[in-house]
PDB file of C-alpha atoms in Angstrom:
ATOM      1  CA  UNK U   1     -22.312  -8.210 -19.567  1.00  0.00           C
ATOM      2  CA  UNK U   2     -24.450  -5.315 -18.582  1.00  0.00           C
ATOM      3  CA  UNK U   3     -23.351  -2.412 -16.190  1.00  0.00           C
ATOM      4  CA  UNK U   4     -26.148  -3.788 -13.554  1.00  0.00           C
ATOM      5  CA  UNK U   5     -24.702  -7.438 -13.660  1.00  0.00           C
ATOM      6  CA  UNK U   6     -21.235  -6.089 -13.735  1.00  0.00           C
ATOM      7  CA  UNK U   7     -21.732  -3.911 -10.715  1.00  0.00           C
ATOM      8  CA  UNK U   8     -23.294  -6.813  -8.677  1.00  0.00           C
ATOM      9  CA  UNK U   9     -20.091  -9.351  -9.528  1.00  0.00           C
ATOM     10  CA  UNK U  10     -17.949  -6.321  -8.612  1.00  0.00           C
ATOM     11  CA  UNK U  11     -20.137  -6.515  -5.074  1.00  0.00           C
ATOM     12  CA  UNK U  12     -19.400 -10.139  -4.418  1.00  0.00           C
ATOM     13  CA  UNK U  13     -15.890  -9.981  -5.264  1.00  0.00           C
ATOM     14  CA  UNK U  14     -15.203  -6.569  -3.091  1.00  0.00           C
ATOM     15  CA  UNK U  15     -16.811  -8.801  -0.091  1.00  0.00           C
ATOM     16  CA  UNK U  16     -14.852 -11.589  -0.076  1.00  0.00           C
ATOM     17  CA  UNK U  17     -11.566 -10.423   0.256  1.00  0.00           C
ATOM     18  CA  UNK U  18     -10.276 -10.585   3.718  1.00  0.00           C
ATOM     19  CA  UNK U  19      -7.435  -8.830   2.975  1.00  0.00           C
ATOM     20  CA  UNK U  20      -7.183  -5.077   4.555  1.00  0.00           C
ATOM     21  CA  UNK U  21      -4.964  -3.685   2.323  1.00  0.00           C
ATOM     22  CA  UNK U  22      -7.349  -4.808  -1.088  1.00  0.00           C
ATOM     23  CA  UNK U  23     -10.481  -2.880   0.506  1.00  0.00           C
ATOM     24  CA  UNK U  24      -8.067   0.133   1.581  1.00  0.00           C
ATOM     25  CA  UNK U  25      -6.655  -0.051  -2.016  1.00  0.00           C
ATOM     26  CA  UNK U  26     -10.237  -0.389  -3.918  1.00  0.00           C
ATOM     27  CA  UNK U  27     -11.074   2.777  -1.651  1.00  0.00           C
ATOM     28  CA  UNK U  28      -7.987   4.791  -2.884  1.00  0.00           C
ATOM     29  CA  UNK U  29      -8.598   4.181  -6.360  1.00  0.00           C
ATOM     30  CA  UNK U  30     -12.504   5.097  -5.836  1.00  0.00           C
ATOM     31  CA  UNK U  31     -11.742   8.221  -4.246  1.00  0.00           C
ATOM     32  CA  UNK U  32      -8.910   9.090  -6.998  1.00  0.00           C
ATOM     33  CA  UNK U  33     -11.690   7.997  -9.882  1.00  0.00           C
ATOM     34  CA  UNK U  34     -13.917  10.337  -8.435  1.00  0.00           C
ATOM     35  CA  UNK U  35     -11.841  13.133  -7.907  1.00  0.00           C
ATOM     36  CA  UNK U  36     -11.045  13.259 -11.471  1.00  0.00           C
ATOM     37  CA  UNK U  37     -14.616  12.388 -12.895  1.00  0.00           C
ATOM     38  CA  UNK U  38     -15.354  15.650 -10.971  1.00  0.00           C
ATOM     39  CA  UNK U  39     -12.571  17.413 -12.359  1.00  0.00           C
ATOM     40  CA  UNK U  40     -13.121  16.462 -15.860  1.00  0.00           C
ATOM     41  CA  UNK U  41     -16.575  17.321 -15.909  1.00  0.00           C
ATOM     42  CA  UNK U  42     -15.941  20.905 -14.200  1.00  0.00           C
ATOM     43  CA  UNK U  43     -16.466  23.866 -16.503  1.00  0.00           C
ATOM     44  CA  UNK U  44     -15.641  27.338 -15.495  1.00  0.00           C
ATOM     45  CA  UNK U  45     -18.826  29.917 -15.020  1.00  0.00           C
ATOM     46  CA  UNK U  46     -19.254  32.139 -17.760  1.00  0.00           C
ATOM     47  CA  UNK U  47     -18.977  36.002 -17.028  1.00  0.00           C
ATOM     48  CA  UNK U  48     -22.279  36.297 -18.189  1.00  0.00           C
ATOM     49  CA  UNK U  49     -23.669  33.894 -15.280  1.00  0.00           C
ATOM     50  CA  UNK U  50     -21.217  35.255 -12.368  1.00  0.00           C
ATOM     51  CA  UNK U  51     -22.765  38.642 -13.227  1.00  0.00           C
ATOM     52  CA  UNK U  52     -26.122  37.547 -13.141  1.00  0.00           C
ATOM     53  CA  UNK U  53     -25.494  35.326  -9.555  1.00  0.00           C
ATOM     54  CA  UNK U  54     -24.041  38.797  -8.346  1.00  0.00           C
ATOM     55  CA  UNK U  55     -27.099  40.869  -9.548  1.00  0.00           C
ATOM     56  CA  UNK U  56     -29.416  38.284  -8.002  1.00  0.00           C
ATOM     57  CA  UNK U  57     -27.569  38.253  -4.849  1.00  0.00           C
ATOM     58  CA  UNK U  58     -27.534  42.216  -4.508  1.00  0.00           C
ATOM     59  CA  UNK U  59     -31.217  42.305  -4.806  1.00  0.00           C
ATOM     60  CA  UNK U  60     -31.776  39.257  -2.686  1.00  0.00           C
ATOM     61  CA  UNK U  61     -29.739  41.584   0.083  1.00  0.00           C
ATOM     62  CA  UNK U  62     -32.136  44.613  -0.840  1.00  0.00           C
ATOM     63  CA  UNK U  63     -35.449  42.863  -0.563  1.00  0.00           C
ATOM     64  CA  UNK U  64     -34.177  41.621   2.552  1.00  0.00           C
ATOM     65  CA  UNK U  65     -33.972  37.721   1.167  1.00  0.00           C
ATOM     66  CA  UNK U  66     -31.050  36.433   3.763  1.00  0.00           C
ATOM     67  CA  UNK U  67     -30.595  34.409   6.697  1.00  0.00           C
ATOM     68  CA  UNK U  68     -27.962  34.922   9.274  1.00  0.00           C
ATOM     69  CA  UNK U  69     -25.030  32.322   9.281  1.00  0.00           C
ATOM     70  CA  UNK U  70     -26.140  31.700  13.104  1.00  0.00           C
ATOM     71  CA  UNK U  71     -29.652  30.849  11.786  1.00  0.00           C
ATOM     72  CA  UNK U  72     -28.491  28.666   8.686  1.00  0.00           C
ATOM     73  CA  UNK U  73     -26.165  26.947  11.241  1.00  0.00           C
ATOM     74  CA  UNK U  74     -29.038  25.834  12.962  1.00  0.00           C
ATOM     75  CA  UNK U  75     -31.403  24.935  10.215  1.00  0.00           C
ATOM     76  CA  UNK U  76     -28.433  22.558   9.060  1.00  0.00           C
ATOM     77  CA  UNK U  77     -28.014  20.943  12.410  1.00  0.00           C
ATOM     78  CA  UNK U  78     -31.885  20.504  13.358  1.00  0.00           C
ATOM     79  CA  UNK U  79     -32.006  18.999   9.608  1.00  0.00           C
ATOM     80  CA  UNK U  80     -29.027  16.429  10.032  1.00  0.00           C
ATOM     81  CA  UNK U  81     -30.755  15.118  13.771  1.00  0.00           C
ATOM     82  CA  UNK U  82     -33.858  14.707  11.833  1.00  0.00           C
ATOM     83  CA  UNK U  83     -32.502  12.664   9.145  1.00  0.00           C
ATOM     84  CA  UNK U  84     -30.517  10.887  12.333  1.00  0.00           C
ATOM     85  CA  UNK U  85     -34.016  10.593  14.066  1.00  0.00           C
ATOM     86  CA  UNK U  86     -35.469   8.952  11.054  1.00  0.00           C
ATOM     87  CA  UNK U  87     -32.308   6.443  10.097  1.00  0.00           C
ATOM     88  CA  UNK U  88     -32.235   5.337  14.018  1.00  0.00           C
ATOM     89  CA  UNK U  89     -36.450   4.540  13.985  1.00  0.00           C
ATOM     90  CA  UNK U  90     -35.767   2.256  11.047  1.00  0.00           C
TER      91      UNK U  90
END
């Protein structure tokens, strides 16, 4: 059986439960999966390359290449009621 097939019986099954405490229990396990997926495939930065982000970030403040948290703030919130705008017109 494929990955595709076995995703979509996976699907079916997860929605037929009507059972709380198998969803809440799927969930737990997804999260934990997940958490240690990420974990697993975290590598530390090499001195080389947190050098190099600190060089790039000292020039980026020198040529003036910043924005304010107050303006970033913003750009994040107009962005996330646009993407709201757009899910809600669908």
């Amino acid at each position: 059986m494929n990955i595709e097939t076995r995703k979509l019986t996976f699907i079916q099954e997860f929605l037929r439960p009507q059972n709380e405490d198998i969803v809440i229990g799927l969930e737990k396990l997804l999260h934990k999966q997940k958490a240690e997926l990420i974990e697993k495939e975290k590598k530390p930065m090499s001195l080389e390359k947190f050098n190099s982000d600190i060089d790039e970030s000292l020039e980026d403040a020198k040529s003036r290449k910043l924005i304010s948290a107050v303006d970033l703030k913003a750009k994040i919130q107009n962005g996330v009621r646009s993407l709201l705008d757009t899910i809600c017109r669908r």
